[in-house]
GROMACS .gro file of N, CA and C in nm:
model
  453
    1UNK      N    1  -0.766   2.297  -1.965
    1UNK     CA    2  -0.775   2.250  -1.828
    1UNK      C    3  -0.790   2.100  -1.829
    2UNK      N    4  -0.720   2.034  -1.742
    2UNK     CA    5  -0.726   1.889  -1.731
    2UNK      C    6  -0.811   1.853  -1.611
    3UNK      N    7  -0.880   1.743  -1.625
    3UNK     CA    8  -0.962   1.694  -1.515
    3UNK      C    9  -0.903   1.563  -1.467
    4UNK      N   10  -0.896   1.545  -1.339
    4UNK     CA   11  -0.841   1.422  -1.284
    4UNK      C   12  -0.703   1.447  -1.228
    5UNK      N   13  -0.640   1.339  -1.187
    5UNK     CA   14  -0.508   1.349  -1.127
    5UNK      C   15  -0.400   1.318  -1.227
    6UNK      N   16  -0.277   1.326  -1.182
    6UNK     CA   17  -0.167   1.292  -1.271
    6UNK      C   18  -0.171   1.144  -1.307
    7UNK      N   19  -0.113   1.111  -1.419
    7UNK     CA   20  -0.113   0.971  -1.462
    7UNK      C   21  -0.049   0.881  -1.358
    8UNK      N   22   0.057   0.927  -1.291
    8UNK     CA   23   0.122   0.842  -1.191
    8UNK      C   24   0.036   0.826  -1.067
    9UNK      N   25  -0.069   0.907  -1.054
    9UNK     CA   26  -0.159   0.890  -0.941
    9UNK      C   27  -0.233   0.757  -0.953
   10UNK      N   28  -0.233   0.697  -1.073
   10UNK     CA   29  -0.288   0.564  -1.089
   10UNK      C   30  -0.217   0.464  -0.999
   11UNK      N   31  -0.094   0.497  -0.960
   11UNK     CA   32  -0.022   0.413  -0.865
   11UNK      C   33  -0.098   0.403  -0.734
   12UNK      N   34  -0.161   0.512  -0.697
   12UNK     CA   35  -0.236   0.513  -0.572
   12UNK      C   36  -0.349   0.411  -0.579
   13UNK      N   37  -0.416   0.406  -0.693
   13UNK     CA   38  -0.524   0.310  -0.709
   13UNK      C   39  -0.469   0.168  -0.702
   14UNK      N   40  -0.359   0.146  -0.771
   14UNK     CA   41  -0.299   0.013  -0.768
   14UNK      C   42  -0.253  -0.023  -0.628
   15UNK      N   43  -0.198   0.073  -0.556
   15UNK     CA   44  -0.155   0.046  -0.420
   15UNK      C   45  -0.276   0.018  -0.332
   16UNK      N   46  -0.385   0.089  -0.355
   16UNK     CA   47  -0.507   0.064  -0.278
   16UNK      C   48  -0.558  -0.077  -0.298
   17UNK      N   49  -0.541  -0.131  -0.418
   17UNK     CA   50  -0.583  -0.268  -0.445
   17UNK      C   51  -0.500  -0.365  -0.361
   18UNK      N   52  -0.375  -0.331  -0.336
   18UNK     CA   53  -0.291  -0.422  -0.260
   18UNK      C   54  -0.330  -0.429  -0.113
   19UNK      N   55  -0.415  -0.338  -0.068
   19UNK     CA   56  -0.455  -0.340   0.072
   19UNK      C   57  -0.522  -0.472   0.107
   20UNK      N   58  -0.598  -0.527   0.016
   20UNK     CA   59  -0.665  -0.653   0.044
   20UNK      C   60  -0.599  -0.773  -0.019
   21UNK      N   61  -0.487  -0.753  -0.086
   21UNK     CA   62  -0.420  -0.861  -0.158
   21UNK      C   63  -0.279  -0.880  -0.106
   22UNK      N   64  -0.226  -0.995  -0.138
   22UNK     CA   65  -0.085  -1.019  -0.108
   22UNK      C   66  -0.021  -1.077  -0.232
   23UNK      N   67   0.104  -1.046  -0.251
   23UNK     CA   68   0.179  -1.102  -0.362
   23UNK      C   69   0.240  -1.233  -0.317
   24UNK      N   70   0.264  -1.321  -0.413
   24UNK     CA   71   0.331  -1.445  -0.376
   24UNK      C   72   0.475  -1.414  -0.341
   25UNK      N   73   0.534  -1.492  -0.251
   25UNK     CA   74   0.673  -1.465  -0.214
   25UNK      C   75   0.769  -1.475  -0.333
   26UNK      N   76   0.729  -1.544  -0.439
   26UNK     CA   77   0.814  -1.558  -0.556
   26UNK      C   78   0.784  -1.451  -0.661
   27UNK      N   79   0.716  -1.345  -0.625
   27UNK     CA   80   0.681  -1.240  -0.721
   27UNK      C   81   0.806  -1.189  -0.790
   28UNK      N   82   0.796  -1.162  -0.921
   28UNK     CA   83   0.913  -1.113  -0.993
   28UNK      C   84   0.949  -0.974  -0.944
   29UNK      N   85   1.073  -0.934  -0.965
   29UNK     CA   86   1.110  -0.798  -0.926
   29UNK      C   87   1.025  -0.698  -1.003
   30UNK      N   88   0.995  -0.585  -0.942
   30UNK     CA   89   0.914  -0.485  -1.010
   30UNK      C   90   0.980  -0.442  -1.142
   31UNK      N   91   0.895  -0.413  -1.242
   31UNK     CA   92   0.950  -0.371  -1.371
   31UNK      C   93   1.019  -0.235  -1.359
   32UNK      N   94   1.121  -0.213  -1.440
   32UNK     CA   95   1.188  -0.084  -1.443
   32UNK      C   96   1.206  -0.043  -1.588
   33UNK      N   97   1.243   0.079  -1.609
   33UNK     CA   98   1.273   0.127  -1.742
   33UNK      C   99   1.165   0.211  -1.806
   34UNK      N  100   1.042   0.207  -1.756
   34UNK     CA  101   0.935   0.286  -1.812
   34UNK      C  102   0.912   0.407  -1.723
   35UNK      N  103   0.908   0.523  -1.783
   35UNK     CA  104   0.884   0.646  -1.707
   35UNK      C  105   0.745   0.645  -1.647
   36UNK      N  106   0.730   0.710  -1.534
   36UNK     CA  107   0.600   0.717  -1.466
   36UNK      C  108   0.495   0.781  -1.556
   37UNK      N  109   0.531   0.887  -1.625
   37UNK     CA  110   0.441   0.955  -1.719
   37UNK      C  111   0.520   0.979  -1.848
   38UNK      N  112   0.528   0.874  -1.934
   38UNK     CA  113   0.618   0.881  -2.049
   38UNK      C  114   0.587   0.992  -2.149
   39UNK      N  115   0.463   1.034  -2.162
   39UNK     CA  116   0.426   1.134  -2.262
   39UNK      C  117   0.432   1.277  -2.207
   40UNK      N  118   0.482   1.294  -2.087
   40UNK     CA  119   0.478   1.425  -2.023
   40UNK      C  120   0.570   1.526  -2.091
   41UNK      N  121   0.513   1.641  -2.119
   41UNK     CA  122   0.588   1.757  -2.167
   41UNK      C  123   0.551   1.870  -2.072
   42UNK      N  124   0.650   1.921  -2.003
   42UNK     CA  125   0.626   2.025  -1.903
   42UNK      C  126   0.567   2.149  -1.968
   43UNK      N  127   0.460   2.202  -1.908
   43UNK     CA  128   0.406   2.327  -1.959
   43UNK      C  129   0.503   2.442  -1.930
   44UNK      N  130   0.487   2.550  -2.001
   44UNK     CA  131   0.573   2.667  -1.979
   44UNK      C  132   0.565   2.708  -1.832
   45UNK      N  133   0.681   2.729  -1.775
   45UNK     CA  134   0.687   2.775  -1.636
   45UNK      C  135   0.682   2.666  -1.532
   46UNK      N  136   0.665   2.541  -1.574
   46UNK     CA  137   0.661   2.431  -1.475
   46UNK      C  138   0.800   2.413  -1.415
   47UNK      N  139   0.806   2.388  -1.286
   47UNK     CA  140   0.937   2.369  -1.222
   47UNK      C  141   1.000   2.237  -1.266
   48UNK      N  142   1.132   2.229  -1.252
   48UNK     CA  143   1.208   2.112  -1.294
   48UNK      C  144   1.168   1.983  -1.226
   49UNK      N  145   1.117   1.992  -1.103
   49UNK     CA  146   1.082   1.868  -1.034
   49UNK      C  147   0.970   1.794  -1.105
   50UNK      N  148   0.888   1.864  -1.183
   50UNK     CA  149   0.779   1.798  -1.255
   50UNK      C  150   0.835   1.699  -1.359
   51UNK      N  151   0.931   1.743  -1.436
   51UNK     CA  152   0.992   1.657  -1.537
   51UNK      C  153   1.065   1.540  -1.471
   52UNK      N  154   1.134   1.566  -1.360
   52UNK     CA  155   1.205   1.459  -1.290
   52UNK      C  156   1.105   1.356  -1.238
   53UNK      N  157   0.995   1.401  -1.181
   53UNK     CA  158   0.894   1.309  -1.128
   53UNK      C  159   0.830   1.228  -1.240
   54UNK      N  160   0.794   1.294  -1.348
   54UNK     CA  161   0.733   1.224  -1.461
   54UNK      C  162   0.828   1.123  -1.523
   55UNK      N  163   0.958   1.150  -1.518
   55UNK     CA  164   1.057   1.061  -1.577
   55UNK      C  165   1.103   0.948  -1.488
   56UNK      N  166   1.054   0.943  -1.367
   56UNK     CA  167   1.096   0.837  -1.275
   56UNK      C  168   1.064   0.700  -1.332
   57UNK      N  169   1.162   0.612  -1.328
   57UNK     CA  170   1.138   0.475  -1.373
   57UNK      C  171   1.112   0.381  -1.256
   58UNK      N  172   1.129   0.430  -1.133
   58UNK     CA  173   1.114   0.344  -1.016
   58UNK      C  174   0.986   0.370  -0.936
   59UNK      N  175   0.933   0.491  -0.945
   59UNK     CA  176   0.810   0.522  -0.870
   59UNK      C  177   0.695   0.428  -0.910
   60UNK      N  178   0.679   0.393  -1.038
   60UNK     CA  179   0.569   0.302  -1.073
   60UNK      C  180   0.579   0.163  -1.008
   61UNK      N  181   0.697   0.126  -0.959
   61UNK     CA  182   0.715  -0.005  -0.897
   61UNK      C  183   0.671  -0.011  -0.751
   62UNK      N  184   0.634   0.103  -0.694
   62UNK     CA  185   0.599   0.107  -0.552
   62UNK      C  186   0.486   0.010  -0.516
   63UNK      N  187   0.373   0.008  -0.588
   63UNK     CA  188   0.263  -0.082  -0.546
   63UNK      C  189   0.302  -0.229  -0.543
   64UNK      N  190   0.371  -0.277  -0.646
   64UNK     CA  191   0.411  -0.418  -0.649
   64UNK      C  192   0.510  -0.448  -0.536
   65UNK      N  193   0.602  -0.356  -0.512
   65UNK     CA  194   0.699  -0.377  -0.405
   65UNK      C  195   0.630  -0.383  -0.269
   66UNK      N  196   0.532  -0.297  -0.246
   66UNK     CA  197   0.460  -0.297  -0.119
   66UNK      C  198   0.380  -0.426  -0.105
   67UNK      N  199   0.314  -0.469  -0.211
   67UNK     CA  200   0.240  -0.595  -0.207
   67UNK      C  201   0.330  -0.714  -0.180
   68UNK      N  202   0.447  -0.714  -0.243
   68UNK     CA  203   0.543  -0.822  -0.221
   68UNK      C  204   0.592  -0.823  -0.077
   69UNK      N  205   0.623  -0.706  -0.024
   69UNK     CA  206   0.672  -0.698   0.115
   69UNK      C  207   0.564  -0.733   0.217
   70UNK      N  208   0.439  -0.717   0.180
   70UNK     CA  209   0.330  -0.758   0.267
   70UNK      C  210   0.330  -0.910   0.281
   71UNK      N  211   0.348  -0.979   0.168
   71UNK     CA  212   0.346  -1.126   0.168
   71UNK      C  213   0.479  -1.187   0.209
   72UNK      N  214   0.587  -1.117   0.181
   72UNK     CA  215   0.720  -1.171   0.203
   72UNK      C  216   0.810  -1.063   0.264
   73UNK      N  217   0.792  -1.037   0.394
   73UNK     CA  218   0.873  -0.932   0.459
   73UNK      C  219   1.022  -0.956   0.436
   74UNK      N  220   1.092  -0.850   0.402
   74UNK     CA  221   1.235  -0.861   0.381
   74UNK      C  222   1.275  -0.906   0.242
   75UNK      N  223   1.179  -0.926   0.151
   75UNK     CA  224   1.211  -0.966   0.014
   75UNK      C  225   1.311  -0.866  -0.044
   76UNK      N  226   1.429  -0.912  -0.076
   76UNK     CA  227   1.537  -0.821  -0.116
   76UNK      C  228   1.508  -0.749  -0.248
   77UNK      N  229   1.440  -0.815  -0.341
   77UNK     CA  230   1.406  -0.748  -0.466
   77UNK      C  231   1.309  -0.633  -0.442
   78UNK      N  232   1.209  -0.657  -0.358
   78UNK     CA  233   1.110  -0.553  -0.328
   78UNK      C  234   1.172  -0.439  -0.249
   79UNK      N  235   1.257  -0.473  -0.152
   79UNK     CA  236   1.327  -0.369  -0.076
   79UNK      C  237   1.413  -0.285  -0.171
   80UNK      N  238   1.483  -0.351  -0.261
   80UNK     CA  239   1.565  -0.279  -0.359
   80UNK      C  240   1.482  -0.188  -0.449
   81UNK      N  241   1.364  -0.236  -0.490
   81UNK     CA  242   1.275  -0.154  -0.573
   81UNK      C  243   1.230  -0.029  -0.497
   82UNK      N  244   1.198  -0.047  -0.368
   82UNK     CA  245   1.158   0.070  -0.288
   82UNK      C  246   1.276   0.165  -0.268
   83UNK      N  247   1.394   0.111  -0.246
   83UNK     CA  248   1.511   0.196  -0.231
   83UNK      C  249   1.537   0.277  -0.358
   84UNK      N  250   1.515   0.214  -0.475
   84UNK     CA  251   1.530   0.286  -0.601
   84UNK      C  252   1.425   0.396  -0.614
   85UNK      N  253   1.301   0.366  -0.575
   85UNK     CA  254   1.194   0.467  -0.579
   85UNK      C  255   1.226   0.582  -0.484
   86UNK      N  256   1.277   0.548  -0.366
   86UNK     CA  257   1.317   0.651  -0.270
   86UNK      C  258   1.424   0.740  -0.331
   87UNK      N  259   1.522   0.681  -0.399
   87UNK     CA  260   1.628   0.761  -0.462
   87UNK      C  261   1.569   0.855  -0.567
   88UNK      N  262   1.475   0.805  -0.648
   88UNK     CA  263   1.410   0.891  -0.748
   88UNK      C  264   1.337   1.007  -0.679
   89UNK      N  265   1.262   0.975  -0.573
   89UNK     CA  266   1.185   1.079  -0.505
   89UNK      C  267   1.274   1.176  -0.428
   90UNK      N  268   1.387   1.129  -0.378
   90UNK     CA  269   1.483   1.220  -0.314
   90UNK      C  270   1.540   1.318  -0.416
   91UNK      N  271   1.561   1.273  -0.540
   91UNK     CA  272   1.608   1.363  -0.645
   91UNK      C  273   1.501   1.468  -0.676
   92UNK      N  274   1.375   1.428  -0.674
   92UNK     CA  275   1.266   1.525  -0.692
   92UNK      C  276   1.269   1.625  -0.578
   93UNK      N  277   1.286   1.576  -0.457
   93UNK     CA  278   1.292   1.664  -0.340
   93UNK      C  279   1.408   1.762  -0.352
   94UNK      N  280   1.521   1.717  -0.402
   94UNK     CA  281   1.636   1.806  -0.423
   94UNK      C  282   1.602   1.918  -0.521
   95UNK      N  283   1.516   1.888  -0.619
   95UNK     CA  284   1.475   1.990  -0.716
   95UNK      C  285   1.379   2.092  -0.656
   96UNK      N  286   1.326   2.063  -0.540
   96UNK     CA  287   1.230   2.152  -0.474
   96UNK      C  288   1.300   2.255  -0.386
   97UNK      N  289   1.408   2.310  -0.434
   97UNK     CA  290   1.486   2.403  -0.354
   97UNK      C  291   1.439   2.547  -0.368
   98UNK      N  292   1.317   2.565  -0.414
   98UNK     CA  293   1.264   2.699  -0.440
   98UNK      C  294   1.198   2.757  -0.314
   99UNK      N  295   1.269   2.755  -0.204
   99UNK     CA  296   1.220   2.817  -0.081
   99UNK      C  297   1.085   2.764  -0.038
  100UNK      N  298   0.998   2.853  -0.002
  100UNK     CA  299   0.866   2.815   0.048
  100UNK      C  300   0.760   2.806  -0.062
  101UNK      N  301   0.799   2.833  -0.185
  101UNK     CA  302   0.701   2.836  -0.293
  101UNK      C  303   0.625   2.704  -0.307
  102UNK      N  304   0.696   2.592  -0.289
  102UNK     CA  305   0.634   2.461  -0.299
  102UNK      C  306   0.644   2.388  -0.166
  103UNK      N  307   0.625   2.460  -0.058
  103UNK     CA  308   0.639   2.403   0.076
  103UNK      C  309   0.547   2.285   0.102
  104UNK      N  310   0.422   2.292   0.051
  104UNK     CA  311   0.330   2.180   0.072
  104UNK      C  312   0.376   2.056  -0.003
  105UNK      N  313   0.431   2.074  -0.124
  105UNK     CA  314   0.482   1.960  -0.200
  105UNK      C  315   0.603   1.901  -0.128
  106UNK      N  316   0.690   1.988  -0.079
  106UNK     CA  317   0.808   1.942  -0.007
  106UNK      C  318   0.768   1.861   0.115
  107UNK      N  319   0.676   1.913   0.194
  107UNK     CA  320   0.631   1.843   0.315
  107UNK      C  321   0.565   1.710   0.280
  108UNK      N  322   0.481   1.709   0.177
  108UNK     CA  323   0.415   1.586   0.136
  108UNK      C  324   0.514   1.482   0.088
  109UNK      N  325   0.613   1.525   0.013
  109UNK     CA  326   0.715   1.433  -0.037
  109UNK      C  327   0.800   1.380   0.076
  110UNK      N  328   0.832   1.465   0.173
  110UNK     CA  329   0.909   1.418   0.289
  110UNK      C  330   0.831   1.313   0.367
  111UNK      N  331   0.699   1.333   0.383
  111UNK     CA  332   0.615   1.234   0.452
  111UNK      C  333   0.611   1.103   0.375
  112UNK      N  334   0.598   1.111   0.242
  112UNK     CA  335   0.596   0.991   0.159
  112UNK      C  336   0.730   0.918   0.170
  113UNK      N  337   0.839   0.991   0.163
  113UNK     CA  338   0.971   0.929   0.173
  113UNK      C  339   0.991   0.860   0.307
  114UNK      N  340   0.942   0.922   0.415
  114UNK     CA  341   0.954   0.859   0.547
  114UNK      C  342   0.876   0.727   0.551
  115UNK      N  343   0.757   0.726   0.493
  115UNK     CA  344   0.676   0.604   0.491
  115UNK      C  345   0.742   0.495   0.406
  116UNK      N  346   0.796   0.533   0.291
  116UNK     CA  347   0.863   0.436   0.205
  116UNK      C  348   0.989   0.382   0.271
  117UNK      N  349   1.063   0.469   0.336
  117UNK     CA  350   1.182   0.423   0.407
  117UNK      C  351   1.143   0.324   0.516
  118UNK      N  352   1.036   0.352   0.586
  118UNK     CA  353   0.988   0.262   0.690
  118UNK      C  354   0.959   0.124   0.632
  119UNK      N  355   0.903   0.120   0.512
  119UNK     CA  356   0.871  -0.008   0.449
  119UNK      C  357   0.996  -0.087   0.410
  120UNK      N  358   1.110  -0.020   0.399
  120UNK     CA  359   1.234  -0.092   0.366
  120UNK      C  360   1.298  -0.154   0.488
  121UNK      N  361   1.261  -0.109   0.608
  121UNK     CA  362   1.325  -0.159   0.730
  121UNK      C  363   1.228  -0.223   0.829
  122UNK      N  364   1.099  -0.207   0.807
  122UNK     CA  365   0.997  -0.263   0.897
  122UNK      C  366   0.900  -0.350   0.818
  123UNK      N  367   0.833  -0.443   0.887
  123UNK     CA  368   0.729  -0.520   0.818
  123UNK      C  369   0.618  -0.428   0.766
  124UNK      N  370   0.567  -0.460   0.649
  124UNK     CA  371   0.459  -0.380   0.590
  124UNK      C  372   0.326  -0.439   0.638
  125UNK      N  373   0.260  -0.366   0.725
  125UNK     CA  374   0.129  -0.407   0.775
  125UNK      C  375   0.023  -0.314   0.716
  126UNK      N  376  -0.102  -0.336   0.754
  126UNK     CA  377  -0.211  -0.253   0.700
  126UNK      C  378  -0.189  -0.105   0.727
  127UNK      N  379  -0.144  -0.072   0.846
  127UNK     CA  380  -0.126   0.069   0.881
  127UNK      C  381  -0.021   0.135   0.792
  128UNK      N  382   0.090   0.067   0.768
  128UNK     CA  383   0.194   0.124   0.683
  128UNK      C  384   0.148   0.132   0.538
  129UNK      N  385   0.078   0.030   0.493
  129UNK     CA  386   0.025   0.031   0.355
  129UNK      C  387  -0.068   0.149   0.335
  130UNK      N  388  -0.156   0.173   0.432
  130UNK     CA  389  -0.250   0.286   0.423
  130UNK      C  390  -0.174   0.418   0.429
  131UNK      N  391  -0.072   0.426   0.515
  131UNK     CA  392   0.010   0.547   0.524
  131UNK      C  393   0.075   0.580   0.390
  132UNK      N  394   0.130   0.479   0.325
  132UNK     CA  395   0.194   0.501   0.194
  132UNK      C  396   0.089   0.542   0.091
  133UNK      N  397  -0.023   0.474   0.090
  133UNK     CA  398  -0.133   0.507  -0.002
  133UNK      C  399  -0.176   0.652   0.015
  134UNK      N  400  -0.200   0.692   0.139
  134UNK     CA  401  -0.246   0.828   0.167
  134UNK      C  402  -0.142   0.933   0.125
  135UNK      N  403  -0.017   0.903   0.148
  135UNK     CA  404   0.088   0.999   0.113
  135UNK      C  405   0.109   1.007  -0.038
  136UNK      N  406   0.097   0.895  -0.108
  136UNK     CA  407   0.102   0.900  -0.255
  136UNK      C  408  -0.012   0.986  -0.309
  137UNK      N  409  -0.131   0.967  -0.253
  137UNK     CA  410  -0.247   1.045  -0.296
  137UNK      C  411  -0.225   1.194  -0.269
  138UNK      N  412  -0.173   1.226  -0.151
  138UNK     CA  413  -0.151   1.366  -0.114
  138UNK      C  414  -0.049   1.431  -0.207
  139UNK      N  415   0.061   1.362  -0.235
  139UNK     CA  416   0.162   1.419  -0.324
  139UNK      C  417   0.103   1.438  -0.464
  140UNK      N  418   0.027   1.341  -0.511
  140UNK     CA  419  -0.037   1.354  -0.642
  140UNK      C  420  -0.128   1.475  -0.649
  141UNK      N  421  -0.204   1.497  -0.544
  141UNK     CA  422  -0.294   1.612  -0.538
  141UNK      C  423  -0.216   1.743  -0.535
  142UNK      N  424  -0.103   1.743  -0.466
  142UNK     CA  425  -0.022   1.865  -0.453
  142UNK      C  426   0.052   1.900  -0.582
  143UNK      N  427   0.102   1.800  -0.654
  143UNK     CA  428   0.182   1.831  -0.773
  143UNK      C  429   0.097   1.856  -0.897
  144UNK      N  430  -0.024   1.806  -0.902
  144UNK     CA  431  -0.104   1.819  -1.024
  144UNK      C  432  -0.125   1.964  -1.066
  145UNK      N  433  -0.164   2.054  -0.978
  145UNK     CA  434  -0.184   2.192  -1.024
  145UNK      C  435  -0.054   2.260  -1.070
  146UNK      N  436   0.057   2.216  -1.017
  146UNK     CA  437   0.186   2.275  -1.051
  146UNK      C  438   0.240   2.217  -1.181
  147UNK      N  439   0.229   2.085  -1.197
  147UNK     CA  440   0.291   2.015  -1.309
  147UNK      C  441   0.198   1.993  -1.427
  148UNK      N  442   0.068   1.990  -1.404
  148UNK     CA  443  -0.031   1.967  -1.509
  148UNK      C  444  -0.002   1.839  -1.587
  149UNK      N  445   0.008   1.726  -1.511
  149UNK     CA  446   0.031   1.598  -1.575
  149UNK      C  447  -0.090   1.558  -1.660
  150UNK      N  448  -0.067   1.488  -1.772
  150UNK     CA  449  -0.180   1.442  -1.853
  150UNK      C  450  -0.262   1.338  -1.777
  151UNK      N  451  -0.389   1.333  -1.804
  151UNK     CA  452  -0.476   1.236  -1.736
  151UNK      C  453  -0.533   1.137  -1.833
   0.00000   0.00000   0.00000
């Protein structure tokens, strides 16, 4: 039995830190290429969306992109990073085609995607930052019992 949340739930903590901080407008583009949970090995019976989520290279960039958009609305690098994260999460959502079995995960992911999409077209204010933070936390809580991510 594992205690704690999934490793990518650390993103929620990092995003929470951005609530009181702003990135400089010249912030570098978010890093890519590293999986959200690089050491993840799906336990027997885990659904495919777990491996896809753990392998995302763009989801870890969400906190930096949100911080950058807070300081520099419309920053094209940050918007692009969020669009890439949205694409990764939409692929996870596509893997959730198992009817109602993972309905709470599906609903949570849809809420997170709506908030992230909003951040690509609207200014990121405190309310939107908190909305994204809360939805990341909710999705992390929902997928952990199913995926058993390492902590």
